[in-house]
Amino acid sequence: MILRHTTKEVKERSALTVNPAKTCQPIGAMYAALGVHGCLPHSHGSQGCCSYHRSTLTRHYKEPVMASTSSFTEGSSVFGGQANLLQAIDNIFGIYDPDIIAVHSTCLSETIGDDLGQIVGKAKDDGKIPEGKHVVQASTPSYVGSHVTGYANMVEAFIKYFSFNTNEKIRQVNLLSGWVEPSDMREIKRITEMMNIKSVLFPDTSDVLDTPMTGKYQMYPKGGTTVDEIVSMGNSMKTVAMGEWCSKKAAIMLDNKCKVPFSLTDIPIGLSATDRFVQALSTAGKVSIPDSISEERGRLVDVITDMHQYLYGKRVALWGDPDTLLPLVEFLVDIDMKPVYIVSGTPGKAFEKRMAEVLGEKVPEAKFKNGPQADMFLMHQWIKEEPVDLLIGNTYGKYISRDEGIPFVRMGFPILDRIGHSYFPTVGYSGAIRILEKMLGVLMDRQDATAPEESFELVM
Amino acid sequence: MILRHTTKEVKERSALTVNPAKTCQPIGAMYAALGVHGCLPHSHGSQGCCSYHRSTLTRHYKEPVMASTSSFTEGSSVFGGQANLLQAIDNIFGIYDPDIIAVHSTCLSETIGDDLGQIVGKAKDDGKIPEGKHVVQASTPSYVGSHVTGYANMVEAFIKYFSFNTNEKIRQVNLLSGWVEPSDMREIKRITEMMNIKSVLFPDTSDVLDTPMTGKYQMYPKGGTTVDEIVSMGNSMKTVAMGEWCSKKAAIMLDNKCKVPFSLTDIPIGLSATDRFVQALSTAGKVSIPDSISEERGRLVDVITDMHQYLYGKRVALWGDPDTLLPLVEFLVDIDMKPVYIVSGTPGKAFEKRMAEVLGEKVPEAKFKNGPQADMFLMHQWIKEEPVDLLIGNTYGKYISRDEGIPFVRMGFPILDRIGHSYFPTVGYSGAIRILEKMLGVLMDRQDATAPEESFELVM
Amino acid sequence: MPNKKNYTNGLPDPSELKEEILKKYPRKVAKKRAKAMVVNDPSEGQEIMANVRTIPGIITQRGCTYAGCKGVVLGPTRDIINITHGPIGCGFYSWLTRRNQTKPAEGEDNYMPYAFSTDMQDENIVFGGEQKLKTAIREAFEIFKPSAISIFSTCPVGLIGDDVHAVAREMKAELGINIFGFSCEGYRGVSQSAGHHIANNGIFKHVVGNTDRERTGKFQVNLMGEYNIGGDAFEIERIFEECGITLLSTYSGNSTVESFAYSHTADLNMVMCHRSINYIAEMMEEKYGVPWIKVNFIGAESTAKSLRKLADYFGDDELKAKVEEVIEREMVKVKKVAEEVKPKVEGKLAMMFVGGSRAHHYQDLFNELGIKTVSAGYEFAHRDDYEGREVIPNIKIDADTRNIEDLEVTKDEEHFRDDLVTKKTELEKEGYTFKDYQGMMPEMSKNALVVDDVNHWETEKLIDFYKPDIFCAGIKEKYVVQKYGVPLKQLHSYDYGGPYAAFGGAVNFYKEMERMLATNIWKLVDTPWKHEPEIVGSISIEA
Amino acid sequence: MPNKKNYTNGLPDPSELKEEILKKYPRKVAKKRAKAMVVNDPSEGQEIMANVRTIPGIITQRGCTYAGCKGVVLGPTRDIINITHGPIGCGFYSWLTRRNQTKPAEGEDNYMPYAFSTDMQDENIVFGGEQKLKTAIREAFEIFKPSAISIFSTCPVGLIGDDVHAVAREMKAELGINIFGFSCEGYRGVSQSAGHHIANNGIFKHVVGNTDRERTGKFQVNLMGEYNIGGDAFEIERIFEECGITLLSTYSGNSTVESFAYSHTADLNMVMCHRSINYIAEMMEEKYGVPWIKVNFIGAESTAKSLRKLADYFGDDELKAKVEEVIEREMVKVKKVAEEVKPKVEGKLAMMFVGGSRAHHYQDLFNELGIKTVSAGYEFAHRDDYEGREVIPNIKIDADTRNIEDLEVTKDEEHFRDDLVTKKTELEKEGYTFKDYQGMMPEMSKNALVVDDVNHWETEKLIDFYKPDIFCAGIKEKYVVQKYGVPLKQLHSYDYGGPYAAFGGAVNFYKEMERMLATNIWKLVDTPWKHEPEIVGSISIEA
């Protein structure tokens, strides 16, 4: 037992978080900013923040993750970080030459009250921002929300800074991608192309966090949404925003600032959410859903009906982010699995309401919680009380998996100990087949490993 | 121990095959014929053959696999199967209305000496083949070669029957796909499209053996190479034939019959074979290799270099078909793994020669054998002598995997107990990443399961 | 997906459906198939055409004689090396694909996970394969040291003139173990059924009676025609053991040739799958005087009935009491689950086309849940399996059947159980019936459509007409049927589930029906935009 | 991929490279960085600028004070609940990411796999977080019943005025277990280094000397600055045990606070990572009279040397003999592998930029394989780590350093080891050196480029100039460097390999170098068509 101190008696906690199912805002802001072409994220705080975020993202992607920091010391904390940021902006443009610096704040700079807008304004006034270059800034205090909040704030900041309605409507749809993998971003673009819809996907970390090995390092890889594209989003016909937590803010900003109406859908994970996404695309793009899409859907349904017996009734514990957990849990319910325990450290009242809608009738025994103390320790305690057949979540689940001997599918952030997530999508119908393949793989492996010899099956 | 009678002492055998690493010709002919649009494969033999082949293909694909049979009885075996086949052709066109019937022989009809060409000719003369319909026939005696031979023979038979050089060169390249999965066929088409080359892929089981669930059964799904396409192959500029065992015969037929020159490459599994395939395409299509291809390649190399430590020196046992084993073994050698035991029931001298070329210097300890008695029993005995870290092959490896506790990646035919192979390719650079993901998955799962608690790793 | 129909007030007359099916066929085919399709009327003795050749070109469910002999009957026996003599395919395809479970003790032989083949090559076809077969037998003996080896002939063997029986005799003499062969070439007979018969003959000739054994229990029986798919036999074994009944041998689930050899010392043979095994039961009665009764352990009620019949046979009060106790205890568990499941599945419609007995037996299980069987048929049965054994004398023996040897069996004076013959006579006087299989048709509803050797075209039409909620057949049919949005339950392999036999099996089956019939996954098949109007592109890439 | 260079005849003068690097910088930055880059000349006492602020905007390797305190020093201790007081991020990122292995006995406490945080919310920032911290401590106590709890302050804590030390005192009184806090806010100091110092202070103040313990061995030592990454400490423990040396406590690999509490009863402190732990060694000598020596267990030769120095300290003949026996036996295994590997990797070039000691220690391992270190530097070291401890008196104390408390330590009259002071004096007379760290630069080649706090731009230029065969750094650098086709070995996490310490570790490292340097995978990077001429499309889709 590695987690030897976890017992099944749940004691109510109001202050202590143990084994969190979330992390802090700035890493989300950093990830979002990486999805912009030619952008260097900048962490306005102690250099440890930047180091931690880069390390975590690097471990998840096994790819270079570049970002700079204001390197606060005690002095800056007392006198404010303006001098540090101004110097940083100067150095960054001089040495690393990005097109954009995307500054996010930290708990430190927020606590001391640094006004990023004012500082960036001063940098501009002081001529520290070269012609044609940009500094975007977002307030991302670590003590509010979670990493997802930081992502949403940075996405909103870019829209606020760049998108502009010139009153010339462009026949394109904005896609706010939500916190998904580079592979997922590729897949969303592929689906949209299949629908014959011209779109701008933002942010877009494909070709940024899955770059080829070529013998040459490129600090600003070819991927990422371009400035021109983000600007043009203000002239689009419609926005399809994926994920209430990740994308709603930016969608509202686009609506308010540029009068681009939006439709809010879930991140297209699983069957029903992809159905809704495809329908939202169809409405937004004013196109019929082509047969090729229906065929991909049909292949997914085919796998579901073929493999139903291995999925049916399986009890699942999940942890992660609301925008991915909601459609994923719905998918599990769709295919007769029983998502019985769900935690997310990310707060937001909609979580409980929507989970109740999805689970209420079908899985009345389900326990779910988000926000403070909705952590992996609590989930593990629930599991100790009554076990599950499957775990789905980030790498930290491996301790529970090993201690309890429960099959484990890695999904979410961060995945620190396996590869694949960067390359193979889990969104869309095809992505849902991958989710099925992964779940079936571990469930069937378990069956193969534990079946008595006489009932070891050749055909399954 | 399920295979409790397998011991490490290898006794030379000359007559007994135990746990074969091959099956018989007709199933290959059936699979190839399914890759033609509107075609019903027909087994000219006992109805058991047809039943066995359909069952095996169905279990592998979890999809309808339709084929008819001449339903020999004792009488037909004595008097010849002509009456049965004539009656079958009549019934099939009347009841099931395919565009093409693809007849293959069996050991039974071959032994009694049925001449398929003559019988089909008689059917034609008797007016049993409706206008615009076709009966293609291939001789596929079960006692020669293996399932791979049957595949090659049926592919050749189609070319022989349909392809025609009208002296009007068409600016397209023929692709002879080799025995790969529907997903692989899709991937080969995608790669060729990326290269901007117009091509005909034959056979093509995509959209045949991976059809969507729609609430309606379609006996002849939308996929499969069309008759027009096969006809047009006689006018193509060049043929790229994948796999010596699977595709060489048809390539030669096209060259001899239609004067379409060919280049023979391996099935593009792994890095080097895909390099050669892409280069063959480039030469055949007279196009430069686009950056997008180099980038996919670079992503593969990136994964290789990132994960090298988990692959390096791992001993692997493999079984399967020469055309897939050769490039796969080369890939393992490329990435510093040690493919030490390799068997294939399929005969052919080129196997030994090419394996020796790939393995000779790098893995001098490797044992490999093909043809008679090169079976899974022998391979298992080798493993008993000195174990391996990984097994790669079809589902029958699961018994060895369980008995010996060896991680196991399913590749090849048939895969009876897992899904995924129909949907996610293993060819091309991206397919190679999938192979890496699968191998790494089971190797790392093993590490996670067996590591002492104090060295259980979070980050890998 | 088809809309479901409601047949609570009786089944509709499917005569029009039958006509429609036949319309598609060429005249001769239609004529033949017409006789294989019967609109059932249990009040009349109707005749069905069965056990006749499948018409060439028709997409049938059927397999071959080899499959019936090696795959079905001998396959589940673990302590014998079954060598397939022929090209590699047949041995490969019958390698572990039938889910016959077996449970050897530590150290006991189990050759079932191995495929043995002579892998004939063209030179063997041209010059004969006997030498290769002999060498293969010697190699098998040398490596594995089995106590028995059998040889299964595939199609070319008979044609090229290999005498597997002579080889077997020679090798038996040379190696000193039991070795025997089967002429079960795929083309013999019209289906697997011929293979069953050949297998029965071979086992009876070469194994049964080879060893005697001291009585080890008060009530010694054999269970026949039970192949331990998914552990069915284990569940029946459990019940027998709890009732104090000694199971000498099962033909052939979880079996050994060792146990076949002394199975003639049983007091009674119980026959589950009538089609595949009645030959041995018959021969054993002739030779040893052991009577047989038909039983059915599929369905909780049927299991109870069969157990009671067994107890009645022995007439022992203690046994009867024990049987009642077991039934009562088990039925509590069964009823609990049935009560939970039945409301969710009652009134659903089933079809089943499979085997030589399951298409009949499983109707009992469905009945227990209130699920109606609207159409059924066998894949390889004979008329008696449909109409009951009383028609046997009237069955015309055609050429295909004549090709299968009918063993001439004579009384074994030393071992013949006159006591059992006496017992049988007495019991019969009291109305106890032996060898009394009634067949499927008398037990099916009026207007149910009974179809022998159903084929693909008929399957399509049946689904279209009845819109069944569940279809039972085999792997080849499974995904065809499911594409229509109709779940298919494999009754050969149980879809890798089970056991479904006896009481525990009934519970499993009820739960499986809940899974298959109370799910919403089939509602996912239609796209939500199926009925939406087409939109003309606006924000398209080309625009 | 860069072409490799050959430096067998000495390293080239990198002055031009340095100029080129500096050219890119704004003037003030260039001026500062110039002092942090030294073209090494081991014959002179050169000065390097170190332990100064990283310039804002520069992409540095460095982390923060919290990382040094909680992550590095306290993280590896298993029997204490380490609560991060702050927003969730810091606790999350330091959760199990440093590979400090630990091996509790059955039933012993191990809180390392848990992340504890007060997860501060905005109301805690506005109204203060002390109450929440108290509640969190009570909850932790109630659920886990630990014997000690510590509190780690993150950035906002100091700013909003939470007094974690007062909270600790209050809770300690309330709960009756050892509770103490660290003011290790991320912004204190200029790197992790400040955190080490703060951690040293806290442990010394709150733990060391808390319990006495009877002597359990003849030779009692502590090992300091060894964090059991990848099991290094286990390997050293094994060697000590075989030599008969009693390891009281390791700071802090595979450690417990329980062992820190009696660690003052040791006869000697051995310091591995000078940077992170010398404070405790110093303070322990002042308070308890326990002397310390610098050791290095990275590299087989260094290990042998360190063991001999240890034996010489105790001066015991039996111990000396035992140490020689162990060295001899282990070196046989080490040399065997070295001989296999060396020919394959000899002459390769390495660079390393990491830590406060590894960039120095690992040069020994590389030297044993004939691999030359062309450039190196530390991430968070001080001048003494480069130039040797003799420069300490000359180091200018700047404001950032002054912010870190220097504990005032006084002699503990009761426990002070006068015997050890005497021993030390005697040994010193014989030429034995204590506290004698020489630093990295004197041991590096002439013209090697030494760079403190190397950054991304410099990394790029270094690679371009030297074309190294292997680059050692951390996770943030790994994939950047590898994109150049240069393999990177992480020397923080060992890339999830190891142990690399002592003799067994050397064997592992040699083999790892064989894997990394003798492979052909880097030759796969270039496409085979890289140098082919462009072809103009012919059979294209559009055509």
PDB file of C-alpha atoms in Angstrom, chain A residues 302 306, chain B residues 47 50-59 62-67 96 213 217, chain C residues 58-63 192 351-355 377-380 453-460 462-463 470-493 495-496 522:
ATOM      1  CA  ASP A 302     -21.175  -0.035 -33.972  1.00  0.00           C
ATOM      2  CA  ASP A 306     -20.492  -4.771 -30.348  1.00  0.00           C
TER       3      ASP A 306
ATOM      4  CA  GLN B  47     -19.526 -25.626 -46.717  1.00  0.00           C
ATOM      5  CA  CYS B  50     -16.770 -21.049 -45.981  1.00  0.00           C
ATOM      6  CA  SER B  51     -18.177 -21.226 -42.480  1.00  0.00           C
ATOM      7  CA  TYR B  52     -14.756 -21.285 -40.881  1.00  0.00           C
ATOM      8  CA  HIS B  53     -13.441 -18.396 -42.962  1.00  0.00           C
ATOM      9  CA  ARG B  54     -16.484 -16.261 -42.396  1.00  0.00           C
ATOM     10  CA  SER B  55     -16.387 -16.987 -38.669  1.00  0.00           C
ATOM     11  CA  THR B  56     -12.717 -16.097 -38.362  1.00  0.00           C
ATOM     12  CA  LEU B  57     -13.032 -12.894 -40.380  1.00  0.00           C
ATOM     13  CA  THR B  58     -16.176 -11.966 -38.465  1.00  0.00           C
ATOM     14  CA  ARG B  59     -14.500 -12.450 -35.119  1.00  0.00           C
ATOM     15  CA  LYS B  62     -16.907  -7.819 -35.574  1.00  0.00           C
ATOM     16  CA  GLU B  63     -18.600  -7.058 -38.863  1.00  0.00           C
ATOM     17  CA  PRO B  64     -20.792  -8.983 -41.300  1.00  0.00           C
ATOM     18  CA  VAL B  65     -18.687 -11.113 -43.618  1.00  0.00           C
ATOM     19  CA  MET B  66     -20.695 -12.519 -46.464  1.00  0.00           C
ATOM     20  CA  ALA B  67     -19.637 -15.341 -48.702  1.00  0.00           C
ATOM     21  CA  TYR B  96     -28.014 -11.946 -53.682  1.00  0.00           C
ATOM     22  CA  MET B 213     -24.199   0.966 -37.457  1.00  0.00           C
ATOM     23  CA  TYR B 217     -27.789  -3.825 -43.160  1.00  0.00           C
TER      24      TYR B 217
ATOM     25  CA  ILE C  58     -27.156 -20.237 -50.616  1.00  0.00           C
ATOM     26  CA  ILE C  59     -25.581 -18.380 -47.714  1.00  0.00           C
ATOM     27  CA  THR C  60     -26.064 -20.923 -44.970  1.00  0.00           C
ATOM     28  CA  GLN C  61     -25.195 -21.081 -41.285  1.00  0.00           C
ATOM     29  CA  ARG C  62     -23.966 -24.607 -41.634  1.00  0.00           C
ATOM     30  CA  GLY C  63     -20.509 -26.010 -41.234  1.00  0.00           C
ATOM     31  CA  GLN C 192     -22.010 -30.962 -38.872  1.00  0.00           C
ATOM     32  CA  MET C 351     -36.089 -15.734 -32.673  1.00  0.00           C
ATOM     33  CA  MET C 352     -33.530 -18.462 -32.622  1.00  0.00           C
ATOM     34  CA  PHE C 353     -31.773 -20.386 -35.324  1.00  0.00           C
ATOM     35  CA  VAL C 354     -29.032 -22.509 -33.985  1.00  0.00           C
ATOM     36  CA  GLY C 355     -27.748 -25.991 -33.337  1.00  0.00           C
ATOM     37  CA  GLY C 377     -35.218 -23.496 -36.447  1.00  0.00           C
ATOM     38  CA  TYR C 378     -32.187 -25.687 -36.320  1.00  0.00           C
ATOM     39  CA  GLU C 379     -28.962 -25.434 -38.244  1.00  0.00           C
ATOM     40  CA  PHE C 380     -28.234 -29.149 -38.594  1.00  0.00           C
ATOM     41  CA  ASP C 453     -31.288 -24.422 -42.150  1.00  0.00           C
ATOM     42  CA  VAL C 454     -32.288 -20.784 -42.347  1.00  0.00           C
ATOM     43  CA  ASN C 455     -30.200 -18.700 -44.718  1.00  0.00           C
ATOM     44  CA  HIS C 456     -29.243 -15.096 -45.094  1.00  0.00           C
ATOM     45  CA  TRP C 457     -32.074 -14.010 -47.317  1.00  0.00           C
ATOM     46  CA  GLU C 458     -34.651 -15.593 -45.059  1.00  0.00           C
ATOM     47  CA  THR C 459     -33.023 -14.007 -42.017  1.00  0.00           C
ATOM     48  CA  GLU C 460     -33.414 -10.567 -43.564  1.00  0.00           C
ATOM     49  CA  LEU C 462     -37.823 -12.632 -40.898  1.00  0.00           C
ATOM     50  CA  ILE C 463     -36.354  -9.587 -39.184  1.00  0.00           C
ATOM     51  CA  ILE C 470     -33.598 -10.403 -29.846  1.00  0.00           C
ATOM     52  CA  PHE C 471     -32.215 -12.818 -32.373  1.00  0.00           C
ATOM     53  CA  CYS C 472     -30.282 -15.909 -31.365  1.00  0.00           C
ATOM     54  CA  ALA C 473     -27.838 -17.478 -33.783  1.00  0.00           C
ATOM     55  CA  GLY C 474     -24.089 -17.694 -34.318  1.00  0.00           C
ATOM     56  CA  ILE C 475     -21.103 -15.527 -35.022  1.00  0.00           C
ATOM     57  CA  LYS C 476     -21.657 -15.346 -38.779  1.00  0.00           C
ATOM     58  CA  GLU C 477     -25.134 -13.951 -38.254  1.00  0.00           C
ATOM     59  CA  LYS C 478     -24.367 -11.714 -35.317  1.00  0.00           C
ATOM     60  CA  TYR C 479     -23.289  -8.496 -36.939  1.00  0.00           C
ATOM     61  CA  VAL C 480     -25.601  -8.843 -39.907  1.00  0.00           C
ATOM     62  CA  VAL C 481     -28.580  -8.923 -37.590  1.00  0.00           C
ATOM     63  CA  GLN C 482     -27.220  -6.220 -35.346  1.00  0.00           C
ATOM     64  CA  LYS C 483     -26.829  -3.824 -38.261  1.00  0.00           C
ATOM     65  CA  TYR C 484     -30.626  -3.824 -38.271  1.00  0.00           C
ATOM     66  CA  GLY C 485     -30.535  -2.579 -34.708  1.00  0.00           C
ATOM     67  CA  VAL C 486     -31.564  -5.979 -33.370  1.00  0.00           C
ATOM     68  CA  PRO C 487     -29.311  -7.439 -30.694  1.00  0.00           C
ATOM     69  CA  LEU C 488     -28.093 -10.934 -31.430  1.00  0.00           C
ATOM     70  CA  LYS C 489     -27.253 -13.429 -28.739  1.00  0.00           C
ATOM     71  CA  GLN C 490     -24.903 -16.133 -29.864  1.00  0.00           C
ATOM     72  CA  LEU C 491     -26.151 -19.483 -28.682  1.00  0.00           C
ATOM     73  CA  HIS C 492     -23.079 -21.389 -29.794  1.00  0.00           C
ATOM     74  CA  SER C 493     -20.525 -19.382 -27.875  1.00  0.00           C
ATOM     75  CA  ASP C 495     -21.030 -14.378 -26.688  1.00  0.00           C
ATOM     76  CA  TYR C 496     -18.296 -15.411 -24.296  1.00  0.00           C
ATOM     77  CA  TRP C 522     -29.950   0.800 -29.618  1.00  0.00           C
TER      78      TRP C 522
END
